[in-house]
Amino acid sequence: MQRENRIGTPFFELSEVDSSNNYAMRQVQAHLAVHGCTWFAHYQNAGKGQRGKAWNAERSQNIMMSSVIKPSIISIDQQFVINAAIALACYDFLIKYAIGKINIKWPNDLFWEDRKAGGILIENVLSGENLKFSIIGIGININQTLFPTALKNPVSLKQITGKTFNVIDMAKDLCDHLEVRWRQILQSSHDELINEYCGHLFKKNEQVTFKASNEIFTAVVRGVNSKGELLLEKNESIQPYSSIEWLSS
């Protein structure tokens, strides 16, 4: 059996695109993508974040890329393990360069201290009860130092370290971290990955204010289950949430 490509092989640079995830999805739908294909966007004019939010970034200053993986061995009800592995790969990447505390804010944001350093958007293409392709969109602030005032507490590696980085080299290094975590999905217990994800969870065992179904409440962050639901303790019981808004962090 032919060995699949490493993530980041082939690696394409796009001068400008609506969003790297949209571009990758079009390649998948046109049968022009294979496992490992990665597209790096120097500029996105309609970048996408979680829950329909826009992702704005300066041209050629940050990582804005999408990789295609083929997780056909993973069923729909196991798909959170992909989120966990990708978030951990981004954690591995950031901790390599940044001094300070790196955490994963559920579901898919990367934080340095209390400031957002990056985010992940995963879009799946299904085939029956299994995943045919997953498009892994990642945005990480690298060299940008001025951000729109509407953004809440963003931070870049340049602000953290005082250094300027080659963004293409950094993107390829991130691909190497993605490959390591992808191999872990194939070879290790999924519980192991999810437990590690929980170990780096933002505000774990701390009290946070949330909003869910028009209810505002405080609860203690306890972890994440195998379905990817956030586990919150309130009124002396632990409850799972699949959708929730953080009001304080």
Coordinates of N, CA and C in Angstrom, one line a residue:
M1 N 0.8 -1.2 0.0 CA 0.0 0.0 0.0 C 0.9 1.2 0.0
Q2 N 0.5 2.2 -0.8 CA 1.3 3.4 -1.0 C 1.2 4.3 0.3
R3 N 2.3 4.7 0.8 CA 2.3 5.5 2.0 C 1.8 6.9 1.7
E4 N 0.9 7.4 2.6 CA 0.3 8.8 2.4 C 1.4 9.9 2.6
N5 N 1.1 11.0 2.0 CA 2.0 12.2 2.1 C 2.1 12.6 3.6
R6 N 3.2 13.2 3.9 CA 3.3 13.9 5.2 C 2.4 15.2 5.1
I7 N 1.9 15.6 6.2 CA 1.2 16.9 6.2 C 2.1 18.0 5.9
G8 N 1.8 18.8 4.9 CA 2.6 19.9 4.4 C 3.3 19.5 3.1
T9 N 2.9 18.4 2.6 CA 3.5 17.9 1.3 C 2.3 17.5 0.4
P10 N 2.1 18.2 -0.7 CA 2.8 19.4 -1.2 C 2.4 20.6 -0.4
F11 N 3.2 21.7 -0.5 CA 3.0 22.9 0.2 C 2.9 24.0 -0.8
F12 N 1.7 24.7 -0.9 CA 1.5 25.8 -1.9 C 1.4 27.1 -1.2
E13 N 1.8 28.2 -1.8 CA 1.7 29.5 -1.4 C 0.7 30.2 -2.3
L14 N -0.3 30.9 -1.6 CA -1.3 31.7 -2.3 C -1.1 33.2 -2.0
S15 N -1.0 34.0 -3.0 CA -0.8 35.4 -2.8 C -2.0 36.0 -2.1
E16 N -3.2 35.7 -2.6 CA -4.4 36.2 -2.0 C -5.6 35.3 -2.3
V17 N -6.5 35.1 -1.3 CA -7.6 34.2 -1.5 C -8.7 34.6 -0.6
D18 N -9.9 34.2 -0.8 CA -11.0 34.5 0.1 C -10.7 34.0 1.5
S19 N -10.5 32.7 1.6 CA -10.0 32.1 2.8 C -9.3 30.8 2.4
S20 N -8.3 30.4 3.2 CA -7.5 29.2 2.8 C -8.4 28.0 3.0
N21 N -9.4 28.0 3.9 CA -10.3 26.8 4.1 C -11.2 26.7 2.9
N22 N -11.7 27.9 2.4 CA -12.6 27.8 1.2 C -11.8 27.3 0.0
Y23 N -10.6 27.8 -0.1 CA -9.8 27.3 -1.3 C -9.5 25.8 -1.2
A24 N -9.2 25.3 0.0 CA -8.9 23.9 0.2 C -10.2 23.1 -0.1
M25 N -11.3 23.6 0.4 CA -12.6 22.9 0.1 C -12.9 22.8 -1.4
R26 N -12.6 23.8 -2.1 CA -12.8 23.8 -3.6 C -11.9 22.7 -4.2
Q27 N -10.7 22.6 -3.7 CA -9.7 21.6 -4.2 C -10.2 20.2 -3.9
V28 N -10.7 20.0 -2.7 CA -11.3 18.7 -2.4 C -12.5 18.4 -3.2
Q29 N -13.4 19.3 -3.4 CA -14.6 19.0 -4.2 C -14.2 18.8 -5.7
A30 N -13.1 19.4 -6.2 CA -12.7 19.2 -7.6 C -11.8 18.0 -7.7
H31 N -11.6 17.2 -6.6 CA -10.8 16.0 -6.6 C -9.3 16.3 -6.9
L32 N -8.9 17.5 -6.5 CA -7.5 17.9 -6.7 C -6.7 17.9 -5.5
A33 N -7.2 17.4 -4.4 CA -6.5 17.4 -3.1 C -6.3 16.0 -2.6
V34 N -5.1 15.8 -2.1 CA -4.8 14.5 -1.4 C -4.4 14.8 0.0
H35 N -4.3 13.7 0.8 CA -3.9 13.9 2.2 C -2.5 14.5 2.3
G36 N -2.4 15.6 3.1 CA -1.2 16.3 3.3 C -1.1 17.6 2.6
C37 N -1.9 17.8 1.5 CA -1.9 19.1 0.8 C -2.1 20.2 1.8
T38 N -1.3 21.3 1.6 CA -1.4 22.4 2.5 C -1.2 23.7 1.7
W39 N -2.1 24.7 2.0 CA -2.1 25.9 1.3 C -1.9 27.1 2.3
F40 N -0.9 27.8 2.0 CA -0.5 29.0 2.9 C -1.0 30.2 2.2
A41 N -1.8 31.0 2.9 CA -2.3 32.3 2.3 C -1.5 33.5 2.8
H42 N -0.9 34.2 1.9 CA -0.3 35.5 2.3 C -1.3 36.5 2.7
Y43 N -2.5 36.4 2.1 CA -3.6 37.4 2.5 C -4.9 36.7 2.3
Q44 N -5.8 36.9 3.2 CA -7.2 36.4 3.1 C -8.1 37.6 3.1
N45 N -9.0 37.7 2.1 CA -9.9 38.9 2.1 C -11.2 38.5 2.7
A46 N -11.4 37.2 3.1 CA -12.6 36.8 3.8 C -12.3 35.7 4.7
G47 N -11.3 35.8 5.6 CA -10.8 34.8 6.5 C -11.9 34.4 7.4
K48 N -11.9 33.1 7.8 CA -13.0 32.6 8.6 C -12.4 32.1 10.0
G49 N -13.2 32.4 11.0 CA -12.9 31.9 12.3 C -14.0 31.0 12.8
Q50 N -14.0 30.6 14.1 CA -15.0 29.8 14.7 C -16.3 30.6 14.7
R51 N -17.4 29.8 14.5 CA -18.8 30.3 14.7 C -19.1 31.5 13.8
G52 N -18.5 31.4 12.6 CA -18.8 32.4 11.6 C -18.1 33.8 11.7
K53 N -17.2 33.8 12.7 CA -16.5 35.1 12.9 C -15.4 35.3 11.8
A54 N -15.1 36.5 11.6 CA -14.0 36.8 10.6 C -12.6 36.7 11.2
W55 N -11.7 36.3 10.4 CA -10.3 36.3 10.9 C -9.5 37.3 10.0
N56 N -9.1 38.4 10.7 CA -8.4 39.4 10.0 C -6.9 39.4 10.3
A57 N -6.0 39.6 9.3 CA -4.6 39.5 9.6 C -3.9 40.3 8.5
E58 N -2.7 40.9 8.8 CA -1.9 41.6 7.8 C -1.3 40.7 6.8
R59 N -1.0 41.2 5.6 CA -0.5 40.4 4.6 C 0.9 39.9 4.9
S60 N 1.2 38.6 4.8 CA 2.5 38.0 4.9 C 3.1 38.1 6.3
Q61 N 2.3 38.4 7.3 CA 2.9 38.5 8.6 C 2.5 37.4 9.6
N62 N 1.6 36.5 9.2 CA 1.1 35.5 10.1 C 1.0 34.2 9.4
I63 N 0.8 33.1 10.1 CA 0.4 31.8 9.6 C -1.1 31.9 9.3
M64 N -1.5 31.7 8.1 CA -2.9 31.5 7.7 C -2.9 30.3 6.7
M65 N -3.2 29.2 7.1 CA -3.0 28.0 6.2 C -4.1 27.0 6.5
S66 N -4.3 26.1 5.5 CA -5.2 25.0 5.6 C -4.5 23.7 5.1
S67 N -4.7 22.7 5.8 CA -4.2 21.4 5.4 C -5.3 20.4 5.3
V68 N -5.2 19.5 4.3 CA -6.2 18.5 4.1 C -5.7 17.1 4.7
I69 N -6.5 16.5 5.5 CA -6.1 15.1 5.9 C -7.3 14.2 5.6
K70 N -7.0 12.9 5.5 CA -8.0 11.9 5.1 C -8.2 11.0 6.3
P71 N -9.1 11.3 7.2 CA -9.2 10.5 8.4 C -10.3 9.4 8.3
S72 N -10.2 8.6 7.2 CA -11.3 7.7 6.9 C -11.5 6.6 8.0
I73 N -10.5 6.4 8.9 CA -10.6 5.4 9.9 C -11.4 6.0 11.1
I74 N -11.7 7.3 11.1 CA -12.4 7.9 12.2 C -13.8 8.1 11.9
S75 N -14.7 7.6 12.8 CA -16.1 7.8 12.6 C -16.6 9.1 13.1
I76 N -17.8 9.5 12.7 CA -18.3 10.9 13.0 C -18.3 11.1 14.5
D77 N -18.7 10.1 15.2 CA -18.8 10.3 16.7 C -17.4 10.3 17.4
Q78 N -16.4 10.1 16.6 CA -15.0 10.2 17.2 C -14.3 11.4 16.7
Q79 N -14.9 12.3 16.0 CA -14.2 13.4 15.3 C -13.5 14.4 16.2
F80 N -13.9 14.4 17.5 CA -13.3 15.4 18.4 C -11.8 15.1 18.6
V81 N -11.4 13.8 18.4 CA -10.0 13.5 18.5 C -9.1 14.3 17.5
I82 N -9.7 14.6 16.4 CA -9.0 15.4 15.4 C -8.7 16.8 16.0
N83 N -9.8 17.4 16.5 CA -9.7 18.7 17.1 C -8.6 18.7 18.2
A84 N -8.6 17.7 19.0 CA -7.7 17.6 20.1 C -6.3 17.5 19.6
A85 N -6.0 16.6 18.6 CA -4.7 16.5 18.1 C -4.2 17.7 17.4
I86 N -5.0 18.4 16.6 CA -4.6 19.6 16.0 C -4.3 20.7 17.0
A87 N -5.1 20.9 18.0 CA -4.9 21.9 19.0 C -3.6 21.6 19.7
L88 N -3.3 20.3 20.0 CA -2.0 19.9 20.7 C -0.8 20.2 19.8
A89 N -1.0 20.0 18.5 CA 0.1 20.3 17.5 C 0.4 21.8 17.6
C90 N -0.6 22.6 17.6 CA -0.4 24.1 17.7 C 0.2 24.5 19.1
Y91 N -0.2 23.8 20.1 CA 0.4 24.0 21.4 C 1.9 23.6 21.4
D92 N 2.2 22.5 20.8 CA 3.6 22.1 20.7 C 4.4 23.1 19.9
F93 N 3.8 23.7 18.8 CA 4.5 24.7 18.0 C 4.8 25.9 18.8
L94 N 3.7 26.4 19.5 CA 3.9 27.7 20.3 C 4.8 27.6 21.4
I95 N 4.8 26.5 22.1 CA 5.6 26.3 23.3 C 7.1 26.2 22.9
K96 N 7.3 25.9 21.7 CA 8.7 25.8 21.2 C 9.4 27.2 21.1
Y97 N 8.5 28.2 20.9 CA 9.0 29.6 20.6 C 8.7 30.5 21.7
A98 N 7.6 30.3 22.4 CA 7.1 31.3 23.4 C 7.4 31.0 24.8
I99 N 8.0 31.9 25.6 CA 8.2 31.7 27.0 C 6.9 32.2 27.7
G100 N 6.4 31.3 28.5 CA 5.1 31.7 29.2 C 4.1 30.6 29.1
K101 N 3.0 30.8 29.6 CA 2.0 29.8 29.7 C 1.1 29.7 28.4
I102 N 1.1 28.6 27.8 CA 0.3 28.3 26.6 C -0.9 27.4 27.0
N103 N -2.1 27.8 26.6 CA -3.2 27.0 26.9 C -4.2 26.9 25.7
I104 N -5.0 25.9 25.7 CA -6.0 25.7 24.6 C -7.4 26.1 25.2
K105 N -8.0 27.2 24.7 CA -9.3 27.6 25.1 C -10.3 26.9 24.3
W106 N -11.2 26.2 25.0 CA -12.2 25.4 24.3 C -13.1 26.3 23.5
P107 N -13.4 25.9 22.2 CA -13.0 24.6 21.7 C -11.6 24.6 20.9
N108 N -11.3 25.7 20.3 CA -10.1 25.7 19.4 C -9.3 27.0 19.3
D109 N -9.1 27.7 20.4 CA -8.3 28.9 20.4 C -7.0 28.6 21.2
L110 N -6.0 29.3 20.8 CA -4.7 29.1 21.4 C -4.4 30.4 22.2
F111 N -4.1 30.3 23.4 CA -3.8 31.4 24.3 C -2.4 31.4 24.9
W112 N -1.8 32.6 24.9 CA -0.6 32.8 25.7 C -1.0 33.7 26.8
E113 N -0.8 33.2 28.0 CA -1.3 33.9 29.2 C -2.8 34.1 29.0
D114 N -3.3 35.4 29.0 CA -4.7 35.6 28.8 C -5.0 36.3 27.5
R115 N -4.1 36.1 26.5 CA -4.2 36.7 25.2 C -4.2 35.7 24.1
K116 N -5.0 36.0 23.1 CA -5.2 35.0 22.0 C -4.1 35.1 21.0
A117 N -3.4 34.0 20.8 CA -2.3 33.9 19.8 C -2.7 33.2 18.5
G118 N -3.8 32.5 18.5 CA -4.2 31.8 17.3 C -5.5 31.1 17.4
G119 N -6.0 30.5 16.3 CA -7.2 29.8 16.3 C -7.3 28.7 15.3
I120 N -8.2 27.8 15.4 CA -8.3 26.6 14.5 C -9.7 26.5 14.0
L121 N -9.9 26.2 12.8 CA -11.3 25.9 12.2 C -11.2 24.7 11.4
I122 N -11.9 23.6 11.8 CA -11.9 22.3 11.2 C -13.2 22.1 10.5
E123 N -13.2 21.8 9.2 CA -14.4 21.6 8.4 C -14.3 20.2 7.8
N124 N -15.3 19.4 8.0 CA -15.3 18.0 7.6 C -16.1 17.7 6.3
V125 N -15.6 16.8 5.5 CA -16.4 16.2 4.4 C -16.7 14.8 4.7
L126 N -18.0 14.5 4.8 CA -18.5 13.2 5.3 C -18.7 12.2 4.1
S127 N -18.5 10.9 4.4 CA -18.9 9.8 3.6 C -19.6 8.8 4.4
G128 N -20.9 8.8 4.4 CA -21.7 7.9 5.2 C -21.5 8.2 6.7
E129 N -21.0 7.2 7.5 CA -20.8 7.4 8.9 C -19.3 7.8 9.2
N130 N -18.6 8.0 8.2 CA -17.1 8.3 8.4 C -16.7 9.6 7.8
L131 N -15.6 10.1 8.2 CA -15.0 11.3 7.6 C -14.2 11.0 6.4
K132 N -14.5 11.7 5.3 CA -13.8 11.4 4.1 C -12.6 12.3 4.0
F133 N -12.7 13.6 4.3 CA -11.7 14.6 4.4 C -11.9 15.5 5.6
S134 N -10.9 16.0 6.2 CA -11.0 17.1 7.1 C -10.1 18.2 6.6
I135 N -10.6 19.4 6.6 CA -9.8 20.6 6.3 C -9.5 21.3 7.5
I136 N -8.2 21.4 7.8 CA -7.6 22.0 9.0 C -7.2 23.4 8.8
G137 N -8.0 24.4 9.2 CA -7.6 25.8 9.0 C -6.9 26.3 10.3
I138 N -5.8 26.9 10.2 CA -5.0 27.4 11.3 C -4.6 28.8 11.1
G139 N -4.8 29.7 12.0 CA -4.3 31.0 12.0 C -3.5 31.3 13.3
I140 N -2.3 31.7 13.1 CA -1.4 32.0 14.3 C -0.7 33.3 14.1
N141 N -0.8 34.2 15.0 CA -0.2 35.5 14.9 C 1.3 35.4 15.1
I142 N 2.1 35.8 14.1 CA 3.5 35.6 14.1 C 4.2 37.0 14.2
N143 N 4.2 37.8 13.2 CA 4.9 39.0 13.2 C 4.1 40.3 13.4
Q144 N 2.8 40.2 13.3 CA 1.9 41.3 13.4 C 2.0 41.9 14.8
T145 N 2.0 43.3 14.9 CA 2.1 43.9 16.2 C 0.9 44.9 16.4
L146 N 0.3 45.3 15.3 CA -0.9 46.2 15.4 C -2.1 45.4 15.0
F147 N -3.2 45.4 15.8 CA -4.4 44.7 15.6 C -5.6 45.6 15.6
P148 N -6.7 45.2 14.9 CA -7.9 46.0 15.0 C -8.4 46.1 16.5
T149 N -8.9 47.3 16.8 CA -9.2 47.6 18.2 C -10.4 46.7 18.7
A150 N -11.2 46.2 17.7 CA -12.3 45.3 18.1 C -11.9 44.0 18.6
L151 N -10.6 43.6 18.3 CA -10.1 42.3 18.8 C -9.8 42.3 20.2
K152 N -10.2 41.3 21.0 CA -10.0 41.3 22.4 C -8.6 40.6 22.8
N153 N -7.7 41.3 23.2 CA -6.4 40.8 23.7 C -5.6 39.9 22.8
P154 N -5.4 40.3 21.5 CA -4.6 39.5 20.7 C -3.1 39.6 21.0
V155 N -2.3 38.6 20.6 CA -0.9 38.7 20.8 C -0.2 37.9 19.7
S156 N 1.0 38.3 19.4 CA 1.8 37.6 18.4 C 3.1 37.1 19.0
L157 N 3.7 36.2 18.3 CA 5.0 35.7 18.7 C 6.1 36.8 18.8
K158 N 6.0 37.7 17.8 CA 6.9 38.8 17.9 C 6.7 39.7 19.1
Q159 N 5.5 39.9 19.5 CA 5.3 40.7 20.8 C 5.8 39.9 22.0
I160 N 5.6 38.6 21.9 CA 6.0 37.8 23.1 C 7.6 37.7 23.2
T161 N 8.2 37.5 22.0 CA 9.6 37.2 22.0 C 10.5 38.4 21.6
G162 N 10.0 39.4 20.9 CA 10.8 40.5 20.4 C 11.5 40.1 19.1
K163 N 11.2 39.0 18.6 CA 11.9 38.5 17.4 C 11.0 38.5 16.2
T164 N 11.6 38.7 15.0 CA 10.9 38.6 13.7 C 11.1 37.3 13.1
F165 N 10.1 36.6 12.6 CA 10.2 35.2 12.1 C 9.9 35.2 10.6
N166 N 10.5 34.2 9.9 CA 10.1 33.9 8.5 C 8.8 33.0 8.6
V167 N 7.8 33.6 8.1 CA 6.5 33.0 8.3 C 6.3 31.7 7.5
I168 N 7.0 31.6 6.3 CA 6.9 30.3 5.6 C 7.6 29.2 6.3
D169 N 8.8 29.5 6.8 CA 9.5 28.5 7.6 C 8.7 28.1 8.8
M170 N 8.1 29.1 9.5 CA 7.2 28.7 10.6 C 6.1 27.9 10.3
A171 N 5.4 28.2 9.1 CA 4.3 27.3 8.7 C 4.7 25.9 8.4
K172 N 5.9 25.7 7.8 CA 6.4 24.4 7.5 C 6.8 23.7 8.8
D173 N 7.3 24.4 9.8 CA 7.5 23.8 11.1 C 6.2 23.4 11.8
L174 N 5.2 24.2 11.7 CA 3.9 23.8 12.2 C 3.4 22.5 11.5
C175 N 3.6 22.4 10.2 CA 3.2 21.2 9.5 C 3.9 19.9 10.1
D176 N 5.2 20.1 10.5 CA 5.9 18.9 11.1 C 5.2 18.6 12.4
H177 N 4.8 19.5 13.2 CA 4.1 19.2 14.5 C 2.7 18.6 14.2
L178 N 2.0 19.0 13.2 CA 0.8 18.4 12.8 C 1.0 16.9 12.4
E179 N 2.0 16.7 11.7 CA 2.3 15.3 11.3 C 2.6 14.4 12.5
V180 N 3.3 14.9 13.5 CA 3.5 14.1 14.7 C 2.2 13.7 15.4
R181 N 1.4 14.7 15.5 CA 0.1 14.5 16.2 C -0.9 13.6 15.4
W182 N -0.8 13.7 14.0 CA -1.6 12.9 13.2 C -1.1 11.4 13.4
R183 N 0.1 11.2 13.4 CA 0.6 9.8 13.7 C 0.2 9.3 15.0
Q184 N 0.0 10.2 16.0 CA -0.4 9.8 17.3 C -1.9 9.3 17.2
I185 N -2.7 10.0 16.4 CA -4.1 9.6 16.2 C -4.1 8.1 15.7
L186 N -3.2 7.8 14.7 CA -3.2 6.5 14.1 C -2.7 5.4 15.0
Q187 N -1.8 5.8 15.9 CA -1.1 4.8 16.7 C -1.4 4.7 18.2
S188 N -2.1 5.7 18.7 CA -2.3 5.8 20.2 C -3.8 5.8 20.5
S189 N -4.0 5.6 21.8 CA -5.4 5.7 22.3 C -5.9 7.1 22.1
H190 N -7.2 7.2 21.6 CA -7.8 8.5 21.5 C -8.0 9.2 22.8
D191 N -8.2 8.4 23.9 CA -8.4 8.9 25.2 C -7.1 9.6 25.7
E192 N -6.0 9.1 25.2 CA -4.7 9.7 25.6 C -4.6 11.1 25.1
L193 N -5.0 11.3 23.8 CA -5.0 12.6 23.2 C -5.9 13.6 23.9
I194 N -7.1 13.1 24.2 CA -8.1 14.0 24.8 C -7.7 14.3 26.2
N195 N -7.1 13.4 26.9 CA -6.7 13.7 28.3 C -5.5 14.7 28.3
E196 N -4.7 14.6 27.3 CA -3.6 15.6 27.1 C -4.2 17.0 26.8
Y197 N -5.1 17.0 25.9 CA -5.9 18.2 25.6 C -6.4 18.9 26.9
C198 N -7.1 18.1 27.7 CA -7.6 18.6 28.9 C -6.6 19.1 29.9
G199 N -5.4 18.5 29.8 CA -4.3 19.0 30.7 C -3.8 20.4 30.3
H200 N -4.1 20.8 29.1 CA -3.6 22.2 28.7 C -4.8 23.1 28.6
L201 N -6.0 22.7 29.1 CA -7.2 23.5 29.0 C -7.1 24.8 29.7
F202 N -7.5 25.9 29.0 CA -7.5 27.2 29.5 C -8.5 27.3 30.6
K203 N -8.1 27.9 31.8 CA -8.9 28.2 32.9 C -9.4 26.9 33.6
K204 N -8.7 25.8 33.4 CA -9.1 24.5 34.0 C -9.1 24.7 35.5
N205 N -10.2 24.2 36.2 CA -10.4 24.3 37.6 C -10.5 25.7 38.2
E206 N -10.8 26.6 37.2 CA -11.1 28.0 37.6 C -12.6 28.3 37.3
Q207 N -13.0 29.3 38.1 CA -14.4 29.8 37.9 C -14.5 30.8 36.8
V208 N -15.4 30.6 35.8 CA -15.6 31.5 34.7 C -17.1 31.8 34.5
T209 N -17.4 33.0 33.9 CA -18.7 33.3 33.6 C -19.1 33.0 32.2
F210 N -20.2 32.3 32.0 CA -20.6 31.8 30.7 C -22.0 32.3 30.4
K211 N -22.4 32.1 29.1 CA -23.7 32.3 28.7 C -24.2 31.2 27.8
A212 N -25.3 30.5 28.1 CA -25.8 29.4 27.3 C -27.3 29.5 27.4
S213 N -28.0 29.4 26.2 CA -29.4 29.5 26.1 C -30.0 30.7 26.9
N214 N -29.3 31.8 26.7 CA -29.8 33.1 27.3 C -29.6 33.1 28.8
E215 N -29.0 32.1 29.4 CA -28.7 32.1 30.8 C -27.2 32.4 31.1
I216 N -27.0 33.4 32.0 CA -25.7 33.8 32.4 C -25.4 33.1 33.7
F217 N -24.3 32.4 33.8 CA -23.9 31.8 35.1 C -22.4 31.6 35.2
T218 N -22.0 31.3 36.4 CA -20.6 31.0 36.7 C -20.5 29.5 37.0
A219 N -19.3 29.0 36.5 CA -19.1 27.6 36.7 C -17.6 27.3 36.7
V220 N -17.2 26.2 37.2 CA -15.8 25.8 37.2 C -15.5 24.9 36.0
V221 N -14.5 25.2 35.2 CA -14.1 24.4 34.0 C -13.4 23.2 34.5
R222 N -13.9 22.0 34.2 CA -13.4 20.7 34.6 C -12.7 19.9 33.6
G223 N -13.1 20.1 32.3 CA -12.4 19.3 31.3 C -13.3 19.2 30.0
V224 N -13.0 18.2 29.2 CA -13.8 18.0 28.0 C -14.0 16.5 27.8
N225 N -15.2 16.0 27.3 CA -15.4 14.6 27.2 C -15.0 14.2 25.8
S226 N -15.2 12.9 25.5 CA -14.8 12.3 24.2 C -15.6 12.9 23.0
K227 N -16.8 13.5 23.3 CA -17.6 14.1 22.3 C -17.2 15.5 22.0
G228 N -16.3 16.0 22.8 CA -15.8 17.4 22.6 C -16.6 18.4 23.4
E229 N -17.5 17.9 24.3 CA -18.3 18.8 25.1 C -17.5 19.4 26.2
L230 N -17.7 20.7 26.5 CA -17.0 21.3 27.7 C -17.7 20.9 29.0
L231 N -17.0 20.4 29.9 CA -17.5 19.9 31.2 C -17.4 21.0 32.2
L232 N -18.5 21.5 32.7 CA -18.6 22.6 33.7 C -19.3 22.1 35.0
E233 N -18.7 22.5 36.1 CA -19.3 22.2 37.4 C -20.0 23.4 37.9
K234 N -21.3 23.2 38.1 CA -22.1 24.2 38.7 C -23.2 23.6 39.6
N235 N -23.6 24.2 40.7 CA -24.5 23.6 41.6 C -24.2 22.2 42.0
E236 N -22.9 22.0 42.2 CA -22.3 20.7 42.7 C -22.5 19.5 41.7
S237 N -22.8 19.8 40.5 CA -22.8 18.7 39.5 C -22.1 19.2 38.2
I238 N -21.6 18.2 37.5 CA -20.8 18.5 36.3 C -21.7 18.2 35.1
Q239 N -21.8 19.2 34.2 CA -22.7 19.2 33.1 C -21.9 19.4 31.8
P240 N -22.3 18.7 30.7 CA -21.6 18.9 29.4 C -22.3 20.0 28.6
Y241 N -21.5 20.8 27.8 CA -22.0 21.8 27.0 C -21.3 21.7 25.6
S242 N -22.2 21.7 24.6 CA -21.6 21.6 23.2 C -21.5 23.0 22.6
S243 N -22.3 23.9 23.1 CA -22.2 25.3 22.6 C -22.4 26.2 23.8
I244 N -21.4 27.2 23.9 CA -21.5 28.1 25.1 C -20.6 29.3 24.7
E245 N -20.9 30.4 25.3 CA -20.2 31.7 25.1 C -19.4 32.0 26.4
W246 N -18.1 32.3 26.3 CA -17.3 32.7 27.4 C -17.6 34.2 27.6
L247 N -18.0 34.6 28.8 CA -18.2 36.0 29.1 C -17.1 36.6 29.9
S248 N -16.3 35.8 30.6 CA -15.1 36.2 31.3 C -14.1 35.2 31.1
S249 N -12.8 35.6 31.0 CA -11.7 34.6 30.9 C -10.5 35.2 31.6

